[in-house]
């Protein structure tokens, strides 16, 4: 074992949450060290190729997955500086006020310990920090908040065609709010609408952490250790509520680092794994005195609806996240025999191959039929993605497997099953989505399978230690100085993409930690 | 586009790529050129590569010439750096050989059956109706191999050009994979 290092704050994970916290805390004068399991990455690694982009995905210890709606960790998680946010699509939406009180309002899942108003100033602050493009007035469903700092992105042919389908079926759309520059912003370039976001945006138009919080963290003197896989947190032998630091493996050697505060921001499943692995003989894992750690794992059930049109749609144009949004019915969670909010992300720039590509999604088309079909689709295809709220359930959880990684640390195991009410809502919305496509005059319509999009929960925040793992600042209940950051804190999933909210929470955490010092 | 032009374009596609064992020497080559030069697979058997070429070509014409066998074989050797799509589908890099090999052995047996054609083999695999099939479910394997074939034929600058899609790279890949 190497000599122990020491710092003020150690942050585990150099992703969206970890780098935001690192920048803010270091700028306030703290000494901060970030431990990242994956390699050091720069914008030069963001090669425009869906094949090469697979290098950016999780390559750490395997996750065993069970259930009828597996969370898809290998697809959803990233590895290396920037984490999964490095190749995320930049769809930045606020949760709606009703998402914070699903248990009180509907008797379903969990309430948050805070309301929308508590997070609103942080949403506002973050959106000007990273740069968002959108049209707040056109988003009639948008919760209160400052207008976007940049005008919306332009609409291309695919979006204009799909917009008609929404209009004809009595639904409304608005420009999709994106953490992508519609014009140059704070020294970063404007988007070129080439649809390579999924492979990572190397020009800095999309607010991935390499171009937003990493440069600030570096400037403020944050220390980085890459290829440093954290295995557990270490309790103070004289005071169980105090966390001394963390243990990690780097270059085949075991190391420790001590700190005044420890923040685990290793994305949902690995954050829970680190805490679960920190149980000692007689002491339960931090946050697990009431067997809550790992529970309430959620993942949005999603699917893409496709249509082929006579008019050209040029589906390679635009950005991966889409061009339009529809939140009709978002606030009406009681939907017949289904339950939950839902949204449509409309008109994604899309490629022929890779897991989400249109060619891959039609395994029925083979042989000589394939190339003419792909040529047609390359000019005439349109697509949109349904995202549905997941209900937080205690039995959907992260636990430890009997199998271990090369360091002898137990692997994470996830179990996630979909509530029947969620599955019914998903089906209802998919049927409606196909209707919308037909109303837009698609000559052929189909949809992809139900997939797990985003992973949340597992270390949820709450007022009551018997039903949660952390308080509203992400401090683990039975500790003085151990924090969790990231979407694992979400008690309910809502139906919006999580990065704006996890960033707002991290912003609130940073403020809290700074005022504590 | 004629079959010959397609073949020429696929062979020409990309600059120097991976290292392949060709005629007993290690040479830098494109998977497509390695395929044409008769590379010696390091991970799969020659028979497994042949079966893969037949099935992948029936799924996505052009996959054989584009070097599907050389692509899969080289990625199976790449361990943690593997770029195979199956990584997304819960098959970690350490388990990828165990995914392809038994399924390809099943393909060898299937293709050897009396009266079998590649098309009939695809139908049987798609319906999971192959009696002594070993490895991942046949329909899932067929889905993955088709996706791999789409990668090598259409997932490159040359592939985009075949579909008239402007590539518009921010950073052009030095090699297709
Ligand atoms: C294809 C795709 C598109 C997406 N698009 C959107 C979108 O448009 N909008 C949106 O809101 N969200 C999107 N997301 C989700 C978004 O990427 C995540 O919600 C967000 O990145 C999570 O932030 P995080 O900081 O919690 O984790 P990450 O950004 O994933 O960072 C976690 C980091 O922790 C590291 N780590 C893990 N375990 C350890 C360990 N034991 N020791 C040390 N380090 C460790 C990881 O290597 C990683 O770098 C998308 C995700 C994917 C996969
Ligand atoms: S489309 Fe825009 S945001 Fe996406 S990679 Fe290109 S420039 Fe970046």
XYZ file of C-alpha atoms and ligand atoms in Angstrom:
755
model
C 0.000 0.000 0.000
C 1.309 3.461 -0.890
C 1.571 6.425 1.497
C -1.748 8.095 2.281
C -2.485 11.481 0.702
C -4.480 14.170 2.435
C -6.748 16.956 1.189
C -9.772 19.054 2.207
C -12.327 17.422 -0.074
C -12.032 14.228 -2.038
C -14.498 13.752 -4.876
C -15.046 10.307 -6.409
C -15.931 10.539 -10.106
C -15.029 13.191 -12.685
C -18.447 13.405 -14.341
C -21.156 16.059 -14.474
C -21.704 16.267 -10.708
C -18.106 15.672 -9.611
C -16.545 18.329 -11.819
C -19.149 20.962 -10.969
C -18.479 20.420 -7.268
C -14.716 20.320 -7.812
C -14.743 23.666 -9.621
C -16.992 25.446 -7.127
C -15.250 24.110 -4.009
C -11.739 24.777 -5.293
C -12.746 28.297 -6.344
C -13.852 28.867 -2.744
C -10.321 28.082 -1.582
C -10.555 24.401 -0.686
C -7.932 21.857 -1.623
C -9.782 19.318 -3.777
C -8.696 15.965 -5.189
C -10.795 14.105 -7.761
C -10.380 10.332 -8.128
C -11.617 8.995 -11.469
C -11.831 5.295 -12.331
C -11.334 5.820 -16.052
C -8.581 7.405 -18.138
C -7.794 11.076 -18.620
C -9.727 12.374 -21.615
C -9.577 15.531 -23.675
C -11.685 16.896 -26.516
C -9.174 15.299 -28.944
C -10.638 11.911 -27.927
C -14.063 12.869 -29.268
C -13.681 11.291 -32.695
C -16.675 11.621 -34.992
C -17.505 7.934 -35.262
C -20.151 5.904 -33.487
C -17.736 2.977 -33.465
C -14.891 4.884 -31.800
C -17.339 6.529 -29.389
C -17.801 3.156 -27.694
C -14.425 3.702 -26.030
C -16.069 6.401 -23.891
C -18.481 3.935 -22.261
C -18.083 2.173 -18.929
C -15.132 -0.237 -18.931
C -14.860 -0.762 -15.181
C -16.072 -3.753 -13.165
C -19.085 -5.433 -14.701
C -22.587 -4.891 -13.328
C -24.892 -7.909 -13.031
C -28.401 -6.983 -14.120
C -31.722 -8.624 -13.302
C -35.383 -7.765 -13.835
C -37.817 -7.150 -16.678
C -36.497 -3.610 -17.232
C -32.756 -3.907 -16.776
C -31.080 -0.544 -16.265
C -28.528 -0.976 -19.075
C -25.494 0.200 -17.092
C -23.002 -0.599 -19.881
C -24.839 1.760 -22.237
C -25.822 4.446 -19.746
C -22.533 4.859 -17.865
C -19.338 6.598 -18.981
C -15.695 6.087 -18.010
C -12.945 8.674 -17.814
C -12.908 12.464 -17.420
C -16.382 13.792 -18.140
C -18.158 10.520 -17.285
C -21.303 9.778 -19.237
C -21.864 13.520 -19.515
C -18.945 13.546 -21.971
C -21.139 12.087 -24.700
C -24.556 13.105 -23.410
C -26.974 14.884 -25.736
C -27.435 18.147 -23.862
C -31.216 17.930 -23.400
C -31.562 20.031 -20.261
C -35.026 20.190 -18.744
C -36.269 21.140 -15.301
C -38.339 18.761 -13.228
C -41.886 20.059 -12.759
C -43.128 21.079 -9.250
C -45.432 18.019 -9.107
C -42.446 15.675 -9.543
C -41.271 16.640 -6.047
C -44.448 15.387 -4.289
C -45.656 12.223 -6.031
C -46.235 10.410 -2.722
C -48.285 13.252 -1.174
C -50.272 13.980 -4.319
C -50.750 10.455 -5.660
C -49.723 7.977 -2.986
C -47.023 6.655 -5.298
C -43.262 6.351 -4.710
C -41.433 8.960 -2.637
C -41.566 12.714 -2.062
C -38.479 14.863 -2.275
C -37.369 16.621 0.935
C -37.255 19.893 -1.049
C -39.630 21.541 -3.510
C -39.134 23.039 -6.939
C -38.736 26.548 -5.491
C -35.705 25.401 -3.507
C -33.935 24.254 -6.656
C -35.120 27.050 -8.938
C -32.319 29.540 -8.150
C -29.794 26.796 -8.856
C -31.432 25.869 -12.163
C -31.242 29.568 -13.073
C -27.629 29.903 -11.987
C -26.469 26.755 -13.780
C -28.192 27.598 -17.047
C -26.254 30.817 -17.379
C -23.058 29.106 -16.208
C -23.110 26.380 -18.889
C -25.278 28.091 -21.529
C -28.733 26.903 -22.606
C -30.570 27.598 -25.855
C -34.351 27.602 -25.933
C -37.560 29.596 -25.990
C -38.991 29.813 -22.469
C -42.215 31.500 -23.637
C -42.944 28.807 -26.196
C -42.575 26.144 -23.482
C -46.003 26.704 -22.025
C -45.479 23.865 -19.547
C -42.178 25.194 -18.242
C -41.911 25.749 -14.485
C -40.980 29.257 -13.326
C -37.455 30.348 -14.083
C -35.192 32.814 -15.842
C -35.355 32.946 -19.640
C -32.656 31.010 -21.511
C -29.425 32.881 -22.158
C -29.446 31.924 -25.869
C -32.185 31.837 -28.527
C -33.482 28.406 -29.600
C -31.768 26.232 -32.176
C -33.119 26.394 -35.753
C -35.598 23.775 -36.964
C -34.676 21.460 -39.824
C -36.943 19.552 -42.239
C -37.484 16.543 -39.966
C -38.773 18.705 -37.087
C -41.056 20.769 -39.295
C -42.680 17.609 -40.660
C -43.216 16.029 -37.234
C -44.511 19.301 -35.814
C -47.478 18.996 -38.213
C -48.340 15.589 -36.752
C -48.470 17.091 -33.257
C -50.588 20.009 -34.468
C -53.044 17.772 -36.304
C -53.577 15.642 -33.209
C -54.146 18.723 -31.028
C -50.779 18.667 -29.299
C -48.277 21.450 -28.770
C -44.551 21.563 -29.314
C -41.779 24.008 -28.431
C -38.108 24.241 -29.362
C -36.183 21.706 -27.282
C -34.084 23.439 -24.594
C -30.495 22.316 -25.031
C -27.166 22.858 -23.298
C -25.830 23.539 -26.796
C -24.817 26.917 -28.144
C -27.162 28.325 -30.761
C -24.622 31.164 -30.944
C -21.084 31.577 -29.590
C -21.231 31.614 -25.772
C -18.549 32.489 -23.251
C -15.764 31.813 -25.739
C -17.249 28.512 -26.897
C -18.241 27.883 -30.518
C -21.769 27.682 -31.918
C -23.242 24.350 -32.996
C -22.758 23.132 -36.563
C -25.808 20.805 -36.609
C -23.873 17.784 -37.854
C -25.368 15.309 -35.362
C -22.125 14.010 -33.852
C -23.103 14.821 -30.235
C -23.408 11.115 -29.388
C -19.692 10.692 -30.095
C -18.914 13.793 -28.022
C -18.729 17.400 -29.194
C -15.052 18.365 -29.504
C -15.700 21.993 -30.547
C -17.253 22.911 -27.220
C -20.700 23.800 -28.575
C -22.295 21.204 -26.289
C -21.807 21.824 -22.575
C -19.977 18.668 -21.662
C -17.864 18.921 -18.498
C -14.584 19.014 -20.476
C -15.481 22.507 -21.673
C -17.549 23.804 -18.747
C -16.384 22.821 -15.254
C -13.109 20.996 -15.981
C -11.196 24.123 -17.106
C -12.455 25.987 -14.034
C -11.471 23.119 -11.749
C -7.997 22.960 -13.307
C -7.555 26.709 -13.005
C -8.550 26.564 -9.350
C -5.883 23.942 -8.680
C -7.916 20.728 -8.355
C -5.699 17.616 -8.271
C -6.747 14.712 -10.488
C -5.947 11.030 -10.149
C -7.055 8.993 -13.163
C -7.363 5.211 -13.442
C -8.103 5.391 -9.714
C -10.945 3.022 -8.853
C -12.430 3.808 -5.444
C -13.504 0.714 -3.538
C -14.880 2.019 -0.235
C -15.010 4.879 2.230
C -13.081 4.593 5.492
C -14.683 5.352 8.840
C -12.780 7.048 11.647
C -12.083 4.242 14.150
C -12.733 6.657 17.038
C -15.919 8.220 15.705
C -18.112 6.148 13.419
C -20.015 9.171 12.064
C -16.777 10.629 10.708
C -15.498 9.428 7.366
C -11.731 9.574 7.244
C -11.239 9.204 3.528
C -11.417 6.581 0.812
C -9.536 3.532 -0.380
C -8.733 3.205 -4.077
C -6.765 1.055 -6.498
C -4.417 2.565 -9.036
C -1.744 0.793 -11.080
C -2.493 -2.465 -9.269
C -1.746 -0.903 -5.850
C -4.060 -0.096 -2.988
C -3.980 3.546 -1.827
C -5.837 5.694 0.679
C -6.531 9.395 0.828
C -7.846 11.257 3.856
C -10.062 14.326 3.695
C -12.305 16.583 5.753
C -15.231 15.865 3.410
C -15.809 12.995 1.021
C -18.183 13.284 -1.946
C -19.217 10.193 -3.903
C -20.235 11.218 -7.443
C -19.574 7.949 -9.273
C -22.966 7.767 -11.067
C -25.895 5.854 -9.675
C -24.868 2.201 -9.583
C -21.192 2.679 -8.682
C -22.021 5.257 -5.989
C -24.285 2.709 -4.297
C -21.642 -0.008 -4.785
C -18.956 2.072 -3.043
C -21.211 2.725 -0.048
C -22.446 -0.880 0.144
C -18.824 -2.083 0.055
C -18.030 0.150 3.040
C -19.833 -1.954 5.643
C -17.508 -3.241 8.368
C -18.010 -6.345 10.533
C -20.344 -4.785 13.051
C -21.075 -1.427 11.437
C -23.608 -1.243 8.630
C -22.655 0.531 5.419
C -23.036 4.334 5.619
C -26.666 5.283 5.102
C -27.828 1.724 5.633
C -28.896 1.519 9.267
C -32.461 0.996 8.019
C -31.655 -1.090 4.963
C -32.393 1.771 2.571
C -29.091 1.872 0.682
C -29.435 0.754 -2.934
C -33.255 0.910 -2.925
C -35.601 2.966 -5.123
C -33.512 2.511 -8.255
C -35.330 4.091 -11.209
C -34.831 4.269 -14.958
C -37.039 5.948 -17.548
C -38.758 3.460 -19.836
C -38.267 4.957 -23.282
C -38.667 4.036 -26.941
C -38.234 5.637 -30.324
C -41.070 5.908 -32.841
C -39.982 6.011 -36.478
C -41.722 6.999 -39.701
C -40.811 7.047 -43.380
C -42.063 10.004 -45.388
C -42.408 10.937 -49.034
C -40.866 14.370 -48.425
C -37.155 14.610 -47.653
C -36.438 14.766 -43.896
C -32.592 14.643 -44.006
C -32.389 12.926 -40.608
C -28.617 13.448 -40.319
C -29.192 17.187 -39.749
C -29.438 18.774 -36.328
C -28.314 17.446 -32.961
C -28.645 14.006 -31.349
C -30.962 15.278 -28.582
C -33.709 16.438 -30.933
C -35.236 19.705 -32.056
C -38.677 19.913 -30.466
C -40.290 19.046 -27.158
C -43.844 18.165 -26.162
C -44.846 18.130 -22.497
C -48.622 17.960 -23.019
C -50.054 15.790 -20.242
C -46.791 16.011 -18.250
C -48.574 17.356 -15.176
C -51.490 14.958 -15.405
C -49.932 11.859 -13.847
C -53.175 9.924 -13.382
C -53.696 8.519 -16.852
C -56.542 5.990 -16.859
C -55.021 2.755 -15.670
C -51.505 4.055 -16.244
C -49.464 6.386 -14.054
C -46.810 9.001 -14.592
C -45.530 11.979 -16.527
C -44.154 11.590 -20.022
C -42.475 13.667 -22.710
C -41.634 13.524 -26.394
C -38.179 14.512 -27.629
C -38.731 15.124 -31.318
C -36.541 14.888 -34.439
C -33.167 13.539 -33.368
C -30.235 13.613 -35.772
C -29.721 9.903 -36.334
C -27.223 7.552 -37.995
C -27.799 4.320 -39.955
C -25.828 2.047 -37.616
C -24.979 1.604 -33.887
C -27.447 0.592 -31.188
C -29.784 3.552 -31.724
C -29.346 3.667 -35.510
C -32.287 3.150 -37.869
C -30.599 0.280 -39.711
C -29.998 -1.613 -36.468
C -33.603 -1.089 -35.397
C -35.002 -2.998 -38.397
C -33.531 -6.521 -38.134
C -36.306 -7.710 -40.457
C -34.674 -5.969 -43.428
C -31.768 -8.028 -44.750
C -29.978 -9.039 -47.936
C -30.637 -7.175 -51.153
C -33.507 -5.206 -49.654
C -31.237 -3.539 -47.142
C -29.233 -0.976 -49.108
C -32.200 0.498 -51.025
C -34.094 0.703 -47.723
C -31.188 2.442 -45.991
C -30.821 4.859 -48.903
C -34.500 5.726 -48.628
C -34.320 6.091 -44.829
C -31.194 8.274 -45.058
C -33.325 10.903 -46.838
C -36.884 10.273 -45.612
C -36.855 8.983 -42.038
C -38.138 10.852 -38.982
C -37.958 9.797 -35.354
C -38.931 10.868 -31.865
C -38.371 9.443 -28.404
C -40.894 8.832 -25.666
C -39.632 9.182 -22.084
C -41.889 7.936 -19.281
C -41.684 8.421 -15.511
C -40.642 5.390 -13.479
C -42.244 4.736 -10.076
C -39.701 4.452 -7.246
C -40.117 1.043 -5.606
C -38.080 -0.354 -2.691
C -37.433 -3.699 -4.362
C -35.818 -2.094 -7.381
C -32.339 -1.864 -6.002
C -28.571 -2.127 -6.173
C -27.033 -4.883 -4.058
C -23.655 -6.583 -3.996
C -23.023 -9.751 -5.975
C -21.146 -12.808 -4.732
C -18.743 -12.302 -7.645
C -15.836 -9.899 -7.217
C -13.653 -7.703 -9.424
C -9.905 -8.176 -9.846
C -9.316 -6.368 -6.531
C -11.631 -8.719 -4.654
C -14.394 -6.082 -4.311
C -17.943 -7.370 -4.801
C -19.552 -6.438 -8.121
C -22.765 -4.439 -8.185
C -25.982 -6.221 -8.999
C -29.105 -4.338 -10.044
C -32.665 -5.557 -10.067
C -35.242 -3.412 -11.780
C -38.806 -4.360 -12.711
C -41.385 -2.059 -14.194
C -44.598 -1.282 -12.332
C -47.658 -2.419 -14.341
C -49.033 1.153 -14.244
C -45.842 2.470 -15.836
C -45.872 -0.234 -18.493
C -49.481 0.618 -19.377
C -48.701 4.328 -19.679
C -45.714 3.514 -21.902
C -47.918 1.425 -24.219
C -50.627 4.098 -24.346
C -48.099 6.779 -25.275
C -46.381 4.588 -27.872
C -49.745 4.036 -29.575
C -50.314 7.802 -29.525
C -46.827 8.394 -30.919
C -47.579 6.168 -33.879
C -50.826 8.089 -34.443
C -48.856 11.357 -34.436
C -46.450 9.942 -37.040
C -49.369 8.913 -39.257
C -50.990 12.331 -38.798
C -47.713 13.844 -40.025
C -48.307 11.706 -43.174
C -45.722 8.991 -42.637
C -46.131 6.207 -45.183
C -44.729 3.587 -42.796
C -44.579 3.717 -38.988
C -42.916 1.480 -36.396
C -41.361 1.718 -32.967
C -38.272 0.373 -31.286
C -38.231 -1.766 -28.129
C -38.742 -0.437 -24.622
C -35.333 0.559 -23.293
C -33.947 1.903 -20.013
C -32.876 5.542 -20.350
C -30.973 7.225 -17.490
C -30.341 5.579 -14.123
C -31.456 7.265 -10.906
C -32.106 6.467 -7.239
C -30.312 4.028 -4.974
C -29.007 6.661 -2.525
C -32.150 8.763 -2.370
C -32.473 11.962 -0.360
C -35.245 12.349 2.203
C -36.276 13.776 5.532
C -36.582 10.415 7.246
C -33.595 8.134 7.693
C -35.940 5.155 7.691
C -36.912 5.895 4.080
C -33.816 7.484 2.587
C -30.022 7.494 2.570
C -29.126 11.204 2.633
C -30.579 14.531 3.689
C -31.543 17.169 1.134
C -27.900 18.274 0.779
C -26.833 14.743 -0.094
C -25.158 14.201 3.308
C -25.411 10.540 4.257
C -27.687 10.454 7.315
C -25.489 8.631 9.822
C -22.323 10.520 8.923
C -20.971 14.019 9.520
C -19.019 14.518 6.336
C -19.918 11.948 3.658
C -21.907 13.274 0.704
C -23.361 11.713 -2.425
C -23.964 13.692 -5.602
C -25.645 12.768 -8.871
C -28.962 11.287 -10.020
C -28.747 8.554 -7.379
C -30.169 11.189 -5.003
C -33.483 11.481 -6.906
C -36.422 10.131 -4.832
C -38.633 10.262 -7.949
C -37.599 10.186 -11.564
C -40.044 12.581 -13.244
C -39.934 12.118 -16.994
C -37.219 14.606 -17.886
C -33.538 13.996 -18.614
C -31.647 14.262 -15.319
C -28.472 16.278 -15.889
C -29.931 19.770 -15.379
C -31.475 18.655 -12.079
C -28.406 16.806 -10.810
C -26.365 19.911 -11.653
C -28.811 22.144 -9.745
C -28.553 19.796 -6.750
C -24.739 19.823 -6.981
C -24.837 23.620 -7.116
C -26.917 23.659 -3.916
C -24.544 21.167 -2.302
C -21.553 23.315 -3.212
C -23.158 26.371 -1.638
C -23.948 24.379 1.505
C -20.415 23.002 1.825
C -18.860 26.414 1.240
C -20.973 28.045 3.946
C -20.096 25.191 6.332
C -16.360 25.760 6.199
C -23.073 1.234 -57.925
C -21.777 -2.043 -59.420
C -20.596 -4.914 -57.260
C -17.040 -4.380 -58.528
C -16.934 -0.687 -57.716
C -18.375 -1.382 -54.291
C -15.713 -3.994 -53.695
C -12.926 -1.664 -54.863
C -14.218 1.142 -52.658
C -14.483 -1.116 -49.649
C -10.974 -2.473 -50.161
C -9.604 1.034 -50.554
C -11.517 2.307 -47.517
C -9.413 3.698 -44.691
C -5.700 4.145 -44.271
C -3.442 1.632 -42.516
C -5.418 0.023 -39.733
C -4.829 -2.889 -37.449
C -2.060 -5.459 -37.425
C -3.053 -8.707 -39.120
C -1.193 -11.958 -39.581
C -1.129 -12.432 -43.356
C 0.857 -15.250 -44.981
C 2.855 -15.735 -41.789
C 3.882 -12.068 -41.389
C 2.336 -9.357 -39.267
C 1.252 -6.544 -41.583
C -0.620 -3.332 -41.047
C -3.729 -3.464 -43.129
C -7.387 -2.525 -43.387
C -9.711 -5.305 -42.240
C -11.108 -5.359 -45.775
C -7.646 -5.735 -47.309
C -6.646 -8.257 -44.634
C -9.721 -10.254 -45.561
C -8.818 -10.103 -49.253
C -5.232 -11.148 -48.486
C -6.378 -14.125 -46.445
C -5.399 -13.012 -42.930
C -4.821 -15.665 -40.279
C -7.346 -15.112 -37.472
C -5.858 -15.035 -33.976
C -8.959 -15.558 -31.935
C -11.446 -17.356 -34.116
C -10.883 -20.437 -36.264
C -10.785 -20.200 -40.047
C -14.025 -22.198 -40.180
C -15.693 -19.808 -37.721
C -14.594 -16.848 -39.874
C -15.955 -18.499 -43.012
C -19.319 -19.168 -41.393
C -19.396 -15.577 -40.144
C -18.695 -14.270 -43.641
C -21.569 -16.286 -45.101
C -24.151 -15.326 -42.462
C -23.068 -11.673 -42.180
C -23.112 -11.273 -45.955
C -26.625 -12.719 -46.138
C -27.704 -10.193 -43.509
C -25.777 -7.189 -44.858
C -24.354 -7.690 -48.339
C -20.786 -6.370 -48.473
C -19.904 -7.458 -44.924
C -17.519 -10.180 -46.112
C -15.558 -7.896 -48.437
C -15.575 -5.101 -45.832
C -13.726 -7.481 -43.517
C -16.294 -8.457 -40.889
C -14.256 -11.487 -39.807
C -11.042 -9.483 -39.488
C -12.939 -6.795 -37.575
C -14.471 -9.184 -35.036
C -11.269 -11.206 -34.670
C -9.143 -8.112 -34.039
C -11.654 -6.645 -31.558
C -11.798 -9.903 -29.606
C -8.048 -9.568 -29.168
C -8.378 -5.922 -28.096
C -9.660 -6.943 -24.629
C -10.726 -3.825 -22.672
C -10.411 -1.598 -25.737
C -12.883 -3.662 -27.750
C -15.203 -1.499 -29.826
C -17.798 -4.216 -30.373
C -21.404 -3.107 -29.982
C -22.202 -6.180 -27.893
C -20.491 -4.342 -25.012
C -23.661 -2.228 -24.744
C -25.834 -5.286 -24.519
C -24.448 -6.612 -21.271
C -21.644 -8.762 -22.736
C -18.453 -7.441 -21.115
C -15.204 -7.610 -23.045
C -14.037 -10.638 -21.052
C -17.101 -12.632 -22.164
C -17.122 -11.643 -25.830
C -15.174 -14.644 -27.129
C -17.637 -16.893 -25.345
C -20.404 -15.022 -27.107
C -19.123 -15.367 -30.678
C -17.343 -18.731 -30.710
C -20.135 -21.166 -29.766
C -22.641 -19.273 -31.897
C -20.293 -19.441 -34.888
C -19.770 -23.175 -34.311
C -23.554 -23.500 -34.383
C -23.578 -21.566 -37.676
C -20.974 -23.987 -39.107
C -23.235 -26.952 -38.264
C -26.326 -25.174 -39.520
C -24.762 -24.253 -42.866
C -23.540 -27.851 -43.326
C -27.061 -29.295 -43.071
C -28.534 -30.849 -46.200
C -30.245 -28.382 -48.494
C -29.261 -25.406 -46.305
C -28.843 -21.986 -47.897
C -27.728 -18.791 -46.162
C -31.293 -17.450 -46.430
C -32.793 -20.563 -44.853
C -30.169 -20.345 -42.119
C -31.171 -16.736 -41.390
C -34.833 -17.686 -41.151
C -34.108 -20.556 -38.764
C -31.883 -18.316 -36.619
C -34.426 -15.483 -36.601
C -37.075 -17.905 -35.311
C -34.724 -19.564 -32.799
C -35.542 -22.795 -34.590
C -32.072 -24.341 -34.787
C -32.154 -27.688 -33.006
C -28.621 -28.040 -31.601
C -27.845 -24.313 -31.283
C -25.177 -23.433 -28.680
C -24.253 -19.998 -27.325
C -26.458 -16.900 -27.083
C -29.985 -17.310 -28.512
C -29.757 -17.585 -32.308
C -32.067 -14.625 -32.948
C -30.024 -12.416 -30.597
C -26.775 -13.525 -32.206
C -28.239 -12.750 -35.613
C -29.256 -9.272 -34.370
C -25.745 -8.603 -33.051
C -23.948 -9.930 -36.130
C -26.204 -7.826 -38.352
C -25.355 -4.764 -36.230
C -21.621 -5.598 -36.509
C -22.034 -5.934 -40.267
C -23.817 -2.562 -40.408
C -20.822 -1.115 -38.541
C -18.263 -2.341 -41.070
C -20.307 -1.641 -44.197
C -22.176 1.561 -43.296
C -20.544 2.909 -40.118
C -17.565 4.462 -41.885
C -16.994 7.461 -44.137
C -17.250 5.141 -47.162
C -20.446 3.638 -45.786
C -22.043 7.049 -45.305
C -21.092 7.928 -48.885
C -22.906 4.782 -50.089
C -26.060 6.211 -48.528
C -25.416 9.791 -49.686
C -25.073 11.026 -46.108
C -22.564 13.861 -45.666
C -20.095 12.664 -42.998
C -19.163 16.159 -41.709
C -16.756 14.928 -39.043
C -15.464 17.275 -36.349
C -12.500 14.925 -35.888
C -12.133 12.481 -38.755
C -11.362 8.967 -37.567
C -7.821 8.021 -38.641
C -9.124 4.520 -39.170
C -12.678 3.205 -39.345
C -12.185 1.233 -36.110
C -26.139 8.311 -24.774
C -26.507 9.172 -23.594
C -27.150 10.391 -23.800
C -27.512 11.175 -22.709
N -28.133 12.372 -22.941
C -28.582 13.114 -21.903
C -29.255 14.337 -22.149
O -29.443 14.747 -23.287
N -29.683 15.038 -21.075
C -29.487 14.617 -19.791
O -29.935 15.285 -18.871
N -28.810 13.473 -19.537
C -28.359 12.708 -20.562
N -27.673 11.547 -20.322
C -27.432 11.161 -18.920
C -26.218 11.861 -18.336
O -25.071 11.532 -19.069
C -26.048 11.452 -16.880
O -27.251 11.657 -16.187
C -24.976 12.265 -16.163
O -23.767 12.233 -16.865
C -24.750 11.714 -14.765
O -23.796 12.508 -14.115
P -22.904 11.927 -12.938
O -21.942 12.973 -12.568
O -23.794 11.379 -11.895
O -22.180 10.667 -13.584
P -21.112 10.605 -14.800
O -21.174 11.847 -15.616
O -21.356 9.337 -15.467
O -19.737 10.558 -14.007
C -19.436 9.540 -13.090
C -17.940 9.256 -13.122
O -17.603 8.436 -12.001
C -16.600 7.518 -12.394
N -16.607 6.387 -11.458
C -17.491 5.373 -11.386
N -17.130 4.492 -10.429
C -15.994 4.968 -9.877
C -15.158 4.495 -8.837
N -15.430 3.379 -8.165
N -14.032 5.208 -8.543
C -13.737 6.361 -9.209
N -14.531 6.854 -10.206
C -15.648 6.166 -10.527
C -16.985 7.152 -13.812
O -15.895 6.600 -14.507
C -17.479 8.486 -14.356
O -16.457 9.190 -15.010
C -27.264 10.740 -21.391
C -26.593 9.529 -21.176
C -26.219 8.749 -22.268
C -25.530 7.455 -22.012
S -24.158 18.839 -33.745
Fe -23.541 20.638 -32.563
S -23.473 19.934 -30.433
Fe -23.558 18.088 -31.702
S -21.390 17.534 -32.011
Fe -21.909 18.852 -33.751
S -21.401 20.943 -33.129
Fe -21.419 19.659 -31.276
